[in-house]
Structures are given as structure tokens and as C-alpha cells.
Coordinates of C-alpha atoms in Angstrom, one line a residue:
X29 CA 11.1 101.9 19.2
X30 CA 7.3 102.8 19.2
X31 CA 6.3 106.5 19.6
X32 CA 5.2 106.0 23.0
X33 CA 8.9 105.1 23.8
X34 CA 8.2 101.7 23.7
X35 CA 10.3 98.8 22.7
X36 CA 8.6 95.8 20.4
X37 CA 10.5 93.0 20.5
X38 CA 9.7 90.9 17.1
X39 CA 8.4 87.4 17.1
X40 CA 10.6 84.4 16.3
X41 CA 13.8 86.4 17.8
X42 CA 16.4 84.3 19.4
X43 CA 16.9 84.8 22.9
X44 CA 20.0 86.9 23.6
X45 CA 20.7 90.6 24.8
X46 CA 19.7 93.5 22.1
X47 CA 20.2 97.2 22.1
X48 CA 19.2 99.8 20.6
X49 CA 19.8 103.9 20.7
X50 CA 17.6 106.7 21.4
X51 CA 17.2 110.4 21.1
X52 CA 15.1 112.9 22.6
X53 CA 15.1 116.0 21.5
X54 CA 12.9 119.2 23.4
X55 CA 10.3 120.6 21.0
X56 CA 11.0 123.8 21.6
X57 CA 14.2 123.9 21.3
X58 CA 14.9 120.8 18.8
X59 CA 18.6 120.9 19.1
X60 CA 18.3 120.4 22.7
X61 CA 18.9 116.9 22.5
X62 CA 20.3 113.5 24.3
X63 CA 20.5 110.3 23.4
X64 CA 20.7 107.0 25.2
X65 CA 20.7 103.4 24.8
X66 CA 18.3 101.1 26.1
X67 CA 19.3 97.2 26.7
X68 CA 16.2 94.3 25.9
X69 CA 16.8 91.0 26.9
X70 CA 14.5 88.1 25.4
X71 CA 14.6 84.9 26.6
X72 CA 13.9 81.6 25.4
X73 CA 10.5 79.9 25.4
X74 CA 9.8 77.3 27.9
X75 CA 10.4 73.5 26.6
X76 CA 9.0 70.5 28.1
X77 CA 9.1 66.8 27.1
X78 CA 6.5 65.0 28.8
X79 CA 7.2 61.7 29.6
X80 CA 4.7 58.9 27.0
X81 CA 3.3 55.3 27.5
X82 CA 2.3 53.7 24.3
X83 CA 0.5 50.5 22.9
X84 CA 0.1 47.8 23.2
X85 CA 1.5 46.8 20.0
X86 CA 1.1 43.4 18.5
X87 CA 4.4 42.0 18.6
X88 CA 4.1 39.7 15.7
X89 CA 2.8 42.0 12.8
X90 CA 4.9 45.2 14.6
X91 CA 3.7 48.3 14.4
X92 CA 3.3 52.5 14.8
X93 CA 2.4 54.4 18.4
X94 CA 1.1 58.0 18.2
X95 CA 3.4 60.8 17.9
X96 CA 5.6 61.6 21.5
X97 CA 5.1 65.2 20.9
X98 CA 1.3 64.5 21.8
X99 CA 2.0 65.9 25.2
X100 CA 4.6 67.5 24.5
X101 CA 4.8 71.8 25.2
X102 CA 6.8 74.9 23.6
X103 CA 6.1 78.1 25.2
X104 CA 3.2 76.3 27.3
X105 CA 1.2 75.1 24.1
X106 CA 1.7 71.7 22.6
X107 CA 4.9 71.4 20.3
X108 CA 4.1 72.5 16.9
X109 CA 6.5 69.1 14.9
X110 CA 7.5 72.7 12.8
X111 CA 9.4 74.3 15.4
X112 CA 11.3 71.3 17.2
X113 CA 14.1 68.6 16.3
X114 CA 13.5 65.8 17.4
X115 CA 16.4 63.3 18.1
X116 CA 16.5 59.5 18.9
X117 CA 19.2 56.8 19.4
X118 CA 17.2 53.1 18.4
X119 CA 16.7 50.8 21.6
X120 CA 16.3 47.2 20.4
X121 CA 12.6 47.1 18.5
X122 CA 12.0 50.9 18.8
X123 CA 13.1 53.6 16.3
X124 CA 11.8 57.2 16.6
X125 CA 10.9 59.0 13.8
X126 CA 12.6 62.3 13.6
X127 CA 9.8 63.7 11.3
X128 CA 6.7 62.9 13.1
X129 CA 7.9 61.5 16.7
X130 CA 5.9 58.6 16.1
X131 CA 7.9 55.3 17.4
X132 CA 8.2 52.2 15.5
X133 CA 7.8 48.5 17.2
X134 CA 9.5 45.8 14.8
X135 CA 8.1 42.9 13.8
X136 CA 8.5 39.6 15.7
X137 CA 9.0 41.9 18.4
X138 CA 8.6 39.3 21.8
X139 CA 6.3 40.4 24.0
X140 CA 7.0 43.0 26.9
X141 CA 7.5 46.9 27.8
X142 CA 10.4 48.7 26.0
X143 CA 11.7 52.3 26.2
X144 CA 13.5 54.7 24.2
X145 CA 14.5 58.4 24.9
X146 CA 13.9 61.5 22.6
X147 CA 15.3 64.9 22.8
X148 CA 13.0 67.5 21.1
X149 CA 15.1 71.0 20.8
X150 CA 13.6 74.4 19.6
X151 CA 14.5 75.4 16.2
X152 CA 14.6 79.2 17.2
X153 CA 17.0 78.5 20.0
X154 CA 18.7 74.9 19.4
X155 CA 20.2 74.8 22.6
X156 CA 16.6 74.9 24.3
X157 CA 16.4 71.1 24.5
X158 CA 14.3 68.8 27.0
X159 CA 14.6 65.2 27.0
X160 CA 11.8 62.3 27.8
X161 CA 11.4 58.9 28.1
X162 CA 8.8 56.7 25.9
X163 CA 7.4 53.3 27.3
X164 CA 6.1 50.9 24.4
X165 CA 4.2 47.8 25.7
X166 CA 4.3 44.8 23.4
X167 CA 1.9 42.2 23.5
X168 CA 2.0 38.6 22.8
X169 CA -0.4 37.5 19.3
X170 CA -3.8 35.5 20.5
X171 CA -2.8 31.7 19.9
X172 CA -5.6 29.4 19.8
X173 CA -5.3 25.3 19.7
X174 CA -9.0 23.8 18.4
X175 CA -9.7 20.2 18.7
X176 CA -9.6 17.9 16.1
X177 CA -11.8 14.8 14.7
X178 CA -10.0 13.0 12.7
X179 CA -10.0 9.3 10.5
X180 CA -11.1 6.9 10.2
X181 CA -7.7 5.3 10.2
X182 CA -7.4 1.4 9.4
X183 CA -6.2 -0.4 12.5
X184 CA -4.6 -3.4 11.2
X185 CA -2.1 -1.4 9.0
X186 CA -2.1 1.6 11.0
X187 CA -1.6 5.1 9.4
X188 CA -1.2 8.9 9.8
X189 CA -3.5 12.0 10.2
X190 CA -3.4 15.2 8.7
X191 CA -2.0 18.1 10.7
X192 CA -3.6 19.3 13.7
X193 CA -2.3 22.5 12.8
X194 CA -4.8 22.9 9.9
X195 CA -7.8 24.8 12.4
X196 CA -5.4 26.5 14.6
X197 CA -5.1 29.9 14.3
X198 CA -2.1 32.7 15.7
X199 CA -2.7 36.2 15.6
X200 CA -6.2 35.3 14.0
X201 CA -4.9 33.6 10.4
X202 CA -3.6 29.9 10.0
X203 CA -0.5 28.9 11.6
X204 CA 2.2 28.6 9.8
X205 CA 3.9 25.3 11.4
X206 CA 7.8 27.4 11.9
X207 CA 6.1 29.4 14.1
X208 CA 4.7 27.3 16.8
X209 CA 6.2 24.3 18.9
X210 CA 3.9 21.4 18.7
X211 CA 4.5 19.1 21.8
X212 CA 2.5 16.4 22.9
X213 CA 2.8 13.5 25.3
X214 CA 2.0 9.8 23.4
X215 CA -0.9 8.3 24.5
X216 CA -1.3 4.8 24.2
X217 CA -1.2 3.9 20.1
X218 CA -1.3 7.6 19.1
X219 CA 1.7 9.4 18.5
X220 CA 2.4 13.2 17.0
X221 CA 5.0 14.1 15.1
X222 CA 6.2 17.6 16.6
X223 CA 7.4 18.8 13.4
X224 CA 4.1 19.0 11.0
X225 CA 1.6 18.2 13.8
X226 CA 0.3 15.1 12.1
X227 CA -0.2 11.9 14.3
X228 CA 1.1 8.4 13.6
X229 CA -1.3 5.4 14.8
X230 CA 0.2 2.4 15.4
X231 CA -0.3 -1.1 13.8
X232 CA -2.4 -3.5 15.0
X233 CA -4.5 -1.0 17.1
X234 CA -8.0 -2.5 18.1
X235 CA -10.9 -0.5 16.6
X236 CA -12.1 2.2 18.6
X237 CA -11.6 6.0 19.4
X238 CA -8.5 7.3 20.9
X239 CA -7.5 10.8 22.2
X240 CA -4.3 12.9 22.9
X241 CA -3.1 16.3 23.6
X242 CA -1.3 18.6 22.3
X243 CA 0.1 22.0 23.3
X244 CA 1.4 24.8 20.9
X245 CA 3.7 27.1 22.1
X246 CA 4.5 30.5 20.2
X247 CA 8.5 30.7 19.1
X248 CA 8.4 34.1 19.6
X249 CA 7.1 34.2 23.0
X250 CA 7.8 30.4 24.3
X251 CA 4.9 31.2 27.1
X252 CA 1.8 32.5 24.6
X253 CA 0.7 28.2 24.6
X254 CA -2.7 26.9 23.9
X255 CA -3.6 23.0 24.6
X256 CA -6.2 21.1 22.6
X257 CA -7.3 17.9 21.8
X258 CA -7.6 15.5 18.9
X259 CA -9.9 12.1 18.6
X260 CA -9.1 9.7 16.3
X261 CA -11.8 7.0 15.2
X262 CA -9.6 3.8 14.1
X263 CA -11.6 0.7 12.8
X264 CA -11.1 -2.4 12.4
X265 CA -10.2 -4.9 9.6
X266 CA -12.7 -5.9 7.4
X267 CA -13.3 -9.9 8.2
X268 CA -15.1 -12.2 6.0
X269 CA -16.1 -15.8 6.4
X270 CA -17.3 -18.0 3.8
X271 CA -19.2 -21.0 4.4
X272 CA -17.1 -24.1 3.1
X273 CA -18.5 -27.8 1.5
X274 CA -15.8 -30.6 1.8
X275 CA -16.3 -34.2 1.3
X276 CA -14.8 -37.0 2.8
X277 CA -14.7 -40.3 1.3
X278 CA -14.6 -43.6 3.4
X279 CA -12.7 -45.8 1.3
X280 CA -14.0 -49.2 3.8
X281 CA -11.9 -51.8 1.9
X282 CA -8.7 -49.6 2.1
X283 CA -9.4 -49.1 5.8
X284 CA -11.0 -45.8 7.2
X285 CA -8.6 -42.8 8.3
X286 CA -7.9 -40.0 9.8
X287 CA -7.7 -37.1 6.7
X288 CA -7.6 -33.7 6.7
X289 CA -10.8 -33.0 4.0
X290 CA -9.9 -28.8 3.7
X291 CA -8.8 -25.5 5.4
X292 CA -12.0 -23.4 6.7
X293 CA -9.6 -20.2 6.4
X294 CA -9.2 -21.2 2.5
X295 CA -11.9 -18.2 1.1
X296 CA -12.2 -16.1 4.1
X297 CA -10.9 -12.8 3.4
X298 CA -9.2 -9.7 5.8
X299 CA -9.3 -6.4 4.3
X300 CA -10.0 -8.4 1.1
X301 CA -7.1 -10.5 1.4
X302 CA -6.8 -14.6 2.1
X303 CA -6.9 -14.5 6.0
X304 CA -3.7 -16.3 7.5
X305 CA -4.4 -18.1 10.2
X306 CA -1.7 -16.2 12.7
X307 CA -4.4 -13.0 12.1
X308 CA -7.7 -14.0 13.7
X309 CA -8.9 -16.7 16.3
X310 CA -11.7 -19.0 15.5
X311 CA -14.0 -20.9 17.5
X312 CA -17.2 -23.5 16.7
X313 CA -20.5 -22.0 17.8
X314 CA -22.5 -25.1 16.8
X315 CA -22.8 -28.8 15.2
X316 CA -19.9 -29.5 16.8
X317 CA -19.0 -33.2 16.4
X318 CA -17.0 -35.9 18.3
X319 CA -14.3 -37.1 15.3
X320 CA -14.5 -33.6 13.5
X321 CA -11.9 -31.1 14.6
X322 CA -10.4 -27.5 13.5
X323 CA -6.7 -27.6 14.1
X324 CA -4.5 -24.1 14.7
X325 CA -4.1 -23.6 10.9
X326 CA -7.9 -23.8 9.9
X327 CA -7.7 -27.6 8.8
X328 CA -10.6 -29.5 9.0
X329 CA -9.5 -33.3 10.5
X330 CA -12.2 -36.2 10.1
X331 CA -11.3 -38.9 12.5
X332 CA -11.7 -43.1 11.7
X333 CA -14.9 -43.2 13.5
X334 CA -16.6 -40.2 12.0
X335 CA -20.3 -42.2 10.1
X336 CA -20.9 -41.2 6.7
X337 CA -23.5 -38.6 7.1
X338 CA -23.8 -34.4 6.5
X339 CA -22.2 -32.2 9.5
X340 CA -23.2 -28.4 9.5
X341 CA -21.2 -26.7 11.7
X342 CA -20.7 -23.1 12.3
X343 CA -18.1 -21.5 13.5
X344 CA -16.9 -18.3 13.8
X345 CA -13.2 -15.7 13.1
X346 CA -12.4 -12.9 15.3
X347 CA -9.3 -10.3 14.5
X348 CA -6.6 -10.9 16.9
X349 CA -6.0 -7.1 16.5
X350 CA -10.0 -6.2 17.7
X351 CA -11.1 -9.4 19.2
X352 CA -15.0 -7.9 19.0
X353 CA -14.3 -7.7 15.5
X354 CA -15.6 -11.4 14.1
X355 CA -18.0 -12.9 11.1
X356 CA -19.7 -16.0 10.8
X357 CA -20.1 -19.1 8.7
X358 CA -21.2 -22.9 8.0
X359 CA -19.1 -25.6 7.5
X360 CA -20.5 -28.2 5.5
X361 CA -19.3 -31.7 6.3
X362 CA -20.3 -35.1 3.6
X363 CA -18.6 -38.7 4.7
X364 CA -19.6 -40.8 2.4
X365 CA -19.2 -44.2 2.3
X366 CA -17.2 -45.8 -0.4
X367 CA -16.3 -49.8 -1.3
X368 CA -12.8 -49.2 -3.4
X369 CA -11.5 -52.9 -3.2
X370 CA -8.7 -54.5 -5.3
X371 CA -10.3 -55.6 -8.8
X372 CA -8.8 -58.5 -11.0
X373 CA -7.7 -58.4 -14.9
X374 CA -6.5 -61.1 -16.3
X375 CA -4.6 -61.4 -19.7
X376 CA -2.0 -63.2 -21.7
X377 CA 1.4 -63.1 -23.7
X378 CA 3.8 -65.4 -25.0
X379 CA 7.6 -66.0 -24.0
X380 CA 8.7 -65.7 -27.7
X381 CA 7.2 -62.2 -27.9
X382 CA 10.1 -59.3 -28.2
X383 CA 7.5 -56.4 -28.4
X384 CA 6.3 -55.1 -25.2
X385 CA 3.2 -54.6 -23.9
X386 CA 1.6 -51.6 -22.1
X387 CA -0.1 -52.7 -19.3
X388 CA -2.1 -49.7 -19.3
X389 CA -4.0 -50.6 -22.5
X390 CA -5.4 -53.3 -20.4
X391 CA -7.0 -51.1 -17.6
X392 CA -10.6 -50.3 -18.4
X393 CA -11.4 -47.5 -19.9
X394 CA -11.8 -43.7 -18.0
X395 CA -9.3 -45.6 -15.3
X396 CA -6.5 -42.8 -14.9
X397 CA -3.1 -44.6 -16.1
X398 CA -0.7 -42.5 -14.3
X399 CA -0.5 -44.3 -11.3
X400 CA 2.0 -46.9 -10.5
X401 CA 2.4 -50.6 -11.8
X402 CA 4.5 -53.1 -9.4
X403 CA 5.9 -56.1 -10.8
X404 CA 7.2 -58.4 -7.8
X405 CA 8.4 -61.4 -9.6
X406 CA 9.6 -61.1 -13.9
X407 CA 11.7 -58.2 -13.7
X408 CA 10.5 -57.5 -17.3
X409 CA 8.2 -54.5 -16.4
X410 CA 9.4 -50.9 -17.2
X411 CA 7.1 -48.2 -16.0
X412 CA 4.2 -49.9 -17.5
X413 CA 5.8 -51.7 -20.5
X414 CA 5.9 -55.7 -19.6
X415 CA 8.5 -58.0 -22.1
X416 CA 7.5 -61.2 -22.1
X417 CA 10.1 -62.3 -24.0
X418 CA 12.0 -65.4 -21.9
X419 CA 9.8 -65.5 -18.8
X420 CA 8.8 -68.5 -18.0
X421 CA 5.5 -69.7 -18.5
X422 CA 3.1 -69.6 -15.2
X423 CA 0.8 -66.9 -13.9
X424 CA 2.3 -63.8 -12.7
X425 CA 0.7 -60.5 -10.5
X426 CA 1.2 -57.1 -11.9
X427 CA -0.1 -54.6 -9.1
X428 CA -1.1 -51.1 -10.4
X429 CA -2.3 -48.4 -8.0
X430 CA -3.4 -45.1 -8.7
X431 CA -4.8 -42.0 -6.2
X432 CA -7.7 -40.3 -7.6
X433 CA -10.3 -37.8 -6.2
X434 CA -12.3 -40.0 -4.1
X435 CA -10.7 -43.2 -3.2
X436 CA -7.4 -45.3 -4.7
X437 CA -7.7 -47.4 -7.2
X438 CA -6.6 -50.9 -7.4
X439 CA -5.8 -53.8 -10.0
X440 CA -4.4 -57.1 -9.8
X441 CA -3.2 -57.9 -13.4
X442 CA -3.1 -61.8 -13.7
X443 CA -0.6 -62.4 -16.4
X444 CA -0.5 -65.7 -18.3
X445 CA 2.6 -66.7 -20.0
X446 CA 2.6 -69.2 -22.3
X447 CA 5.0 -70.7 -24.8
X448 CA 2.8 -72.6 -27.0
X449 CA 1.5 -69.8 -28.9
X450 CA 0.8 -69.7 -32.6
X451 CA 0.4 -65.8 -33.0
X452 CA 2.3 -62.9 -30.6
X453 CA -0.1 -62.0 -27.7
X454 CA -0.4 -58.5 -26.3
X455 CA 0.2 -55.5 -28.6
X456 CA 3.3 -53.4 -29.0
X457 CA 3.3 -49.9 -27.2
X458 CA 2.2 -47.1 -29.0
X459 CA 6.2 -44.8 -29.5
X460 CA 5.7 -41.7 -31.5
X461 CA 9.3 -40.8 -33.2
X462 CA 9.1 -37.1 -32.9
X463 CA 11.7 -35.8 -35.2
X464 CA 12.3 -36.5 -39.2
X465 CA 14.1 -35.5 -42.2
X466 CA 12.0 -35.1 -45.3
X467 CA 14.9 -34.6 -47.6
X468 CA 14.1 -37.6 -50.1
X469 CA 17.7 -39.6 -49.1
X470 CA 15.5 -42.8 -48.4
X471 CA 16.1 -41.9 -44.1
X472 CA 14.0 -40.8 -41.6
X473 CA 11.8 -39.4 -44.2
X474 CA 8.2 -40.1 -42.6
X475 CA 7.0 -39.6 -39.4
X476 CA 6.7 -42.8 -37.7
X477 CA 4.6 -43.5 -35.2
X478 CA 5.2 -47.3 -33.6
X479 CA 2.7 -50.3 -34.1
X480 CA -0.2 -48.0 -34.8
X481 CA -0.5 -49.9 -38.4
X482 CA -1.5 -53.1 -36.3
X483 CA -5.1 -52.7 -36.7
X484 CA -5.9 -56.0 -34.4
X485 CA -4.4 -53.9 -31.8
X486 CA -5.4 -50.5 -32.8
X487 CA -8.4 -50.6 -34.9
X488 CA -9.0 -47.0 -35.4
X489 CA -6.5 -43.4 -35.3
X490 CA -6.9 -39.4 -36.6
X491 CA -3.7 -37.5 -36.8
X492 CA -3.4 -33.9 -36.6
X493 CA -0.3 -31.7 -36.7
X494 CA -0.3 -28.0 -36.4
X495 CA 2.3 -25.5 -36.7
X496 CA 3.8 -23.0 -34.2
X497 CA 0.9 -20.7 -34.5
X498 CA -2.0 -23.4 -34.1
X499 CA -2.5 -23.6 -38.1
X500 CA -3.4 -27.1 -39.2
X501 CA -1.1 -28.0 -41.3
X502 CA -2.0 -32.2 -42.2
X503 CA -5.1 -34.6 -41.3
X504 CA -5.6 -37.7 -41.8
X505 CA -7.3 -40.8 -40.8
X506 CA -6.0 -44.5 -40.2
X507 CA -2.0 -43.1 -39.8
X508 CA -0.4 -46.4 -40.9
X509 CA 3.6 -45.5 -41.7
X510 CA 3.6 -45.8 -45.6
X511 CA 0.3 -44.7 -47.6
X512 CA -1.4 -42.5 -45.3
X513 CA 1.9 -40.6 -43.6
X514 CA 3.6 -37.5 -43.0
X515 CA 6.1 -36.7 -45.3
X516 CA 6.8 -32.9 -44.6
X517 CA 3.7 -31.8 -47.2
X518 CA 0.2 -30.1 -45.9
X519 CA -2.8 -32.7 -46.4
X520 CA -6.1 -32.7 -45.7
X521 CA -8.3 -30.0 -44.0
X522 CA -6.3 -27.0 -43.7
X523 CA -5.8 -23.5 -44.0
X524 CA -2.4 -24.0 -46.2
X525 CA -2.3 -25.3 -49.7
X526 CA -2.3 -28.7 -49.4
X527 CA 0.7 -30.5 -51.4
X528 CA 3.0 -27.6 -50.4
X529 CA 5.9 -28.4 -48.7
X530 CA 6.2 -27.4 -45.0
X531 CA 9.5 -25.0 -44.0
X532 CA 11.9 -26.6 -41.0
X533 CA 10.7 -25.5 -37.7
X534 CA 8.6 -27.1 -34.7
X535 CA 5.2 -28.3 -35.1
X536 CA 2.6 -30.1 -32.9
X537 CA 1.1 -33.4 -33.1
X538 CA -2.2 -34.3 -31.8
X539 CA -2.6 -38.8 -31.9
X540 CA -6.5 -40.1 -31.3
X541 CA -6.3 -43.7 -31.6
X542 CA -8.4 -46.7 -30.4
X543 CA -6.8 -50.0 -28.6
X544 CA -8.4 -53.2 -27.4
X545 CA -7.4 -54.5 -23.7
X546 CA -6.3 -57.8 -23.0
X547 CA -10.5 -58.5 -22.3
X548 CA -11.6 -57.8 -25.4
X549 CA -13.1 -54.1 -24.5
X550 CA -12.2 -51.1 -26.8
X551 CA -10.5 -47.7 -25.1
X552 CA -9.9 -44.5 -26.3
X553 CA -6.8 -43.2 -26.3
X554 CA -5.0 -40.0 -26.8
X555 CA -1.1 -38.8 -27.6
X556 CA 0.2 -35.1 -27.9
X557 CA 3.7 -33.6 -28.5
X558 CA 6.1 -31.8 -30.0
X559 CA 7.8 -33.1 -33.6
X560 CA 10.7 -31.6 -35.3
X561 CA 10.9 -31.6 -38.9
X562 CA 14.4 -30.6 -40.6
X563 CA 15.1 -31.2 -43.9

């Protein structure tokens, strides 16, 4: 109570009824008094929740909106965070904070508008409470699809990009491939794999550029999409063809032929690789020749009537895969004209004879002696060892053919059998015994090498044996069975002590002899194997 009579109500007093008594008393007579009460009601302040739209908020990262209270009033002035409560029950995303009234958005919130309801209350009067309504908008994160270049990728084999995904971008950083649907439609050889956003090409795709789209689509919002493109460069195998020489020998006495003489795909090379035929096409651009032909398989046919001469054709191999993709090259062709007729030996033996002969020591020299002997009449002839023992005298064919490089070979061996003879015809066949037993009992202790003591035969031999490692081990010249043989003891010019007595094992013998044929003329001859020694 003021002087005046007045009544001061004190701030921060809760609104209610309060009373308070009062005396007056006259001045003049100052027990003339009364008293009386007087009754002050105070009343709450006014409270208003306004109402609050907020963001937008990036729905991906989450985040903070301004305070509600922003607009908020208490006695017709803006809320003072100090003298309210605030109160919120979440919705969904959005949580209130009680301290601040600032409202939380969640992150990998989708995007749209969300609300939640507060209740601020004054702290003087707790009942005084005014509720409002905040709307949060949410926006979706900027997605963004860039194009892609990529390769080049080899055709023929085919192969696989990196990830489109590497230059696209959400919410302005790389995305992260869990958070985007990659979908694309496949377009011709190119095909993406939806789940890392690389693309497959195909096999055997001609060389070129190829496109195709692709569209990626947010998880969190399925609608926030962005399409782009990529180009792939694909090229083509790497061909190479290499100009071929063949010969083809007429052989006129034998009768001419049709021959195959090569295979033009034999050094061409596909992505460094022999080129198969069932990979590229081929085709003859020039010098193309009536009785020269290319069949399917790259094989090059000379026909009978083809005349000896040089043929330069070129032709030319495309990839079945890019048929644009193709090299060139010359095909060098020589028929040359070759008389190969039948020549004659002739030779003799007697009937009384037990040794045989090798009818290969009577072919001239530097003629090959693997080829075939044929024997149509004695029955004696084994491989090409002929027994004249007990054949009856007369003249008799051996045939021996043999295929060589250019042309056949072949002999007509006339054999004379006779049964008048003083001294054995013919030589016995070189037989090397390759196995002994040095052991001093008197058997099978030297190395014995068949008839190569018959120096009328045989005028000249070297021996050389080595061990398992290529040591020489024994020399020696003019090998003749008794004097000059091996007994199991190093000789000669090697890197052992000679005289020293070799262990058991498996060594190698090396045979250089000389023979005379049946006309007169000396051949060199030559005889390699393996030989056992055991003691």
C-alpha cells in the first residue's frame, strides 16, 4: 500500500486474487480510526503460439530449422525461451527441442512437408498454455547423371567398363552406388550391370562407337532421377598378313599333280595370335591364276596344268567380327620343273653267302635311306637286308622308293646271283651289340660292333662313347672287335683318366664309318645309340 493509498502489485506475481488490510486513522484525533480491506485481482499475461513454416531442409544430410518461438508472444512481446516450457510429442523425422524450440529433421528423411505441434506454457502461471503447429518442408538432394566416354574395349573378346557412377554426383559429393538405382535399357551389344553401373560389351562386336542410357534414381526419393549417357569406342582385332613363298615341284616323269604347296593363313596373326581360318574371310585382289586356288582353310592348291613359272598374287583377310577391318599381302608362287625318273644300280652276291646285305649301302651317297625297298620275287629281303643265301642264280629287281623335299626318289636295284663265286659278294650289315659285361669271365666282354673289321667293306670307322652327362669317356680309330675295342676302360681323348675303369650305368655311342657300294663308290655313314655296360 503506497502513501497515496495506492496498491502496487509486484512483478512476476502469479495471477490469482490478493488482499490486503487498511487503516485510516483522522489526524486529529489519531484514535479515530477504521480499517478495511481491499481485494486486487492480477491476471495472467497473454500467451500466443503462432503458427511456423520451416525449411526446406535437405532430406539426405537432415538438419536444424530456426527456433518456433521466433513468432512466438508473452504478454504481447516475443517469448523470452526463459519464461516458457516448451513441450513436443516426435512426429516421424521431427523432434522439438524443449530447450531452444528449434526442430530437428532426421537424416534420410524423404522428401516432403511434415508437421509437429508444440505447446509453450508460462513459467509464472503453468496453466497459461497456447498450442501451435510447425510445417517442416523436406527437400529431395540435387542428383546429377554426367555422360561418359569410355574404352577402348577390344571387340573380338569383348570386355567391361568402369562404373558410370564414377562422375555422378548426389547432394554435390560422389555417389555412393547403395544409394542410387541404376537402370538402363540394353542397346544393341552394350549392356549395364544395375548393380555397380559398369557395362558389359559383348563378343565379337564390330569396331565402332556405341551408346546407351542410363537413369539413376535416388532410393530415398524413388522420383529425384537423372538420365545420362555413356559412349563406348570398341575396336577391332588387330589383323596381320604376311606375304608367303611356296614352291611347287613338277616331278614330269612321276606325272604332274594336283598338290596343296602351303596354308596362306600359316603366319598371319589376330591379336598376335595364328589366325584360324573360321575368324576372317579372305579374298584375291590380284595375279590371280587359272590352276592356282585358295581353298576355305587358307590352302594354296596347284592344279596339273599350272607351267613352271613365279605367280605373285595378293590377296587380302578381313575379320568376320569387323568386316572393314582387313590387311594385305603377296603370295609368292615357284613351279619348277623337275625330271625325277627311276635310276638303275646294279650289283652282285652269291647263293652260298649266309651274311646279308644292306641294300642301302648300295644307294649313292647323300640318297636318304629311309624309304622303302620292295622285293617282288626272292622273298629274302628284310627291311633292307637281302640273304642271298639259296636263291637261285638269275637277275632279280629290288625297288626302293623314298619321298623327299622336292620330288620321290627312285631305284631299280638289278641284283645278280651267281653261284660260281670264289669269294662272298656283298658285305655283311653293320649290327651294333649294345649291351656288355666287362667282368673278365671270357663273355660278352667287349663291345662288339658286327662286320665293321671287314676293311674291304668298311675301309675306315671313329668310335666315340660318352657318358650320361656328355663326357667322352673312349676314342678310337679303326674299331675292329679285338685290339682296338671297348672293354669298359676310358681311352683316348678324354676328360677322365684314361685306363680307369668305367662304373655300370648307360652311355652313348657315336659310329662314323665308311662302306663301299656294290659300284665301287665310297659313302659315309653314320650310327648312334644307347649301350649298357654292367659288370
Amino acid at each position: 500500500m503506497n502513501i497515496d493509498g495506492t496498491v502496487t502489485v509486484a512483478p512476476n506475481t502469479p495471477a490469482g486474487d490478493y488482499t490486503v488490510q487498511y487503516t485510516i486513522c483522522e489526524v486529529l484525533n489519531p484514535a479515530n480510526c477504521d480499517t478495511a480491506t481491499v481485494t486486487v485481482t492480477v491476471e495472467k499475461s497473454p500467451i500466443d503460439a503462432v503458427d511456423d513454416i520451416a525449411g526446406p531442409i535437405n532430406g539426405n544430410t537432415g538438419g536444424t530449422t530456426p527456433s518456433v518461438l521466433t513468432n512466438d508472444t508473452l504478454n504481447g512481446i516475443p517469448v523470452n525461451p526463459a519464461d516458457v516450457v516448451i513441450t513436443s510429442t516426435p512426429n516421424g523425422p521431427l523432434t522439438v527441442n524443449p530447450v531452444d524450440g528449434t526442430v530437428t529433421v532426421a537424416p534420410n528423411t524423404p522428401a516432403g512437408d511434415y508437421t509437429v505441434q508444440y505447446t509453450i506454457c508460462e513459467v509464472l502461471n503453468p496453466a497459461n498454455c497456447d498450442t501451435a503447429t510447425v510445417t517442416v518442408t523436406v527437400e529431395k538432394s540435387p542428383i546429377d547423371a554426367v555422360d561418359d566416354i569410355a574404352g577402348p574395349i577390344n571387340g573380338n573378346t569383348g570386355g567391361t567398363t568402369p562404373s558410370v557412377l564414377t562422375n555422378d554426383t548426389l547432394n554435390g559429393t560422389p555417389v555412393n552406388p547403395a544409394d542410387v538405382v541404376v537402370t538402363s535399357t540394353p542397346n544393341g551389344p552394350l549392356t549395364m550391370n544395375p548393380a555397380d553401373g559398369t557395362v558389359t560389351v559383348a563378343p565379337n562386336t564390330p569396331a565402332g562407337d556405341f551408346t546407351v542410357q542410363y537413369t539413376i534414381c535416388e532410393v530415398l526419393n524413388p522420383t529425384n532421377c537423372d538420365t545420362a549417357t555413356v559412349t563406348i569406342s570398341v575396336f577391332g582385332n588387330v589383323i596381320q598378313a604376311n606375304s608367303d613363298n611356296f614352291t611347287k615341284y613338277n616331278c614330269e616323269v612321276l606325272g604332274a599333280d594336283t598338290s596343296i604347296v602351303g596354308n596362306i593363313f600359316s603366319n598371319d596373326t589376330l591379336n598376335g595370335t595364328a589366325v584360324k581360318s573360321t575368324e576372317v574371310n579372305y579374298s584375291i585382289l590380284t595375279g590371280g591364276t587359272l590352276g592356282i586356288s585358295i581353298d576355305n582353310s587358307g590352302y594354296v592348291i596347284i592344279g596339273e596344268n599350272v607351267t613352271v613359272g613365279t605367280y605373285n598374287i595378293t590377296y587380302e583377310i578381313c575379320d568376320k567380327v569387323s568386316t572393314g577391318n582387313c590387311s594385305t599381302a603377296t603370295l609368292v608362287i615357284n613351279v619348277v620343273g623337275v625330271t625325277n625318273g627311276e635310276k638303275t644300280l646294279t650289283a652282285e652276291a652269291c647263293n652260298t653267302d649266309t651274311l646279308p646285305i644292306d641294300l642301302a649301302t648300295l644307294l649313292p651317297a647323300g640318297v636318304p635311306t629311309t624309304g622303302t625297298w620292295i622285293d617282288d620275287s626272292t622273298g629274302k629281303l628284310v627291311g633292307s637286308e637281302f640273304t642271298p643265301l639259296n636263291v637261285p642264280t638269275g637277275s632279280y629287281i629290288f625297288k626302293y622308293f623314298v619321298e623327299t623335299a622336292t620330288c620321290p626318289i627312285n631305284y631299280a636295284l638289278n641284283m645278280t646271283i651267281k653261284d660260281d663265286c670264289g669269294i662272298v659278294l656283298g658285305c655283311g650289315a653293320i649290327k651294333v651289340h649294345n649291351a656288355f659285361t666287362p667282368n673278365g669271365d671270357g663273355i660278352n666282354d667287349i663291345f662288339v660292333i658286327d662286320n665293321i673289321d671287314d676293311t674291304s667293306c668298311y675301309p675306315e670307322n671313329t668310335v666315340e662313347i660318352y657318358n650320361r652327362w656328355g663326357v667322352l669317356v673312349y676314342e678310337v680309330k679303326n674299331y675292329n672287335n679285338q685290339n682296338n675295342a671297348f672293354i669298359g676302360i676310358s681311352h683316348g681323348r678324354t676328360t677322365i683318366s684314361q685306363s680307369v675303369g668305367l662304373p655300370v650305368g648307360t652311355y652313348f655311342y657315336i659310329l662314323n664309318y665308311l662302306s663301299i657300294d656294290g659300284s665301287g663308290k665310297v659313302q659315309t655313314n653314320k650310327k648312334d645309340g644307347y649301350l649298357y655296360l654292367t659288370r
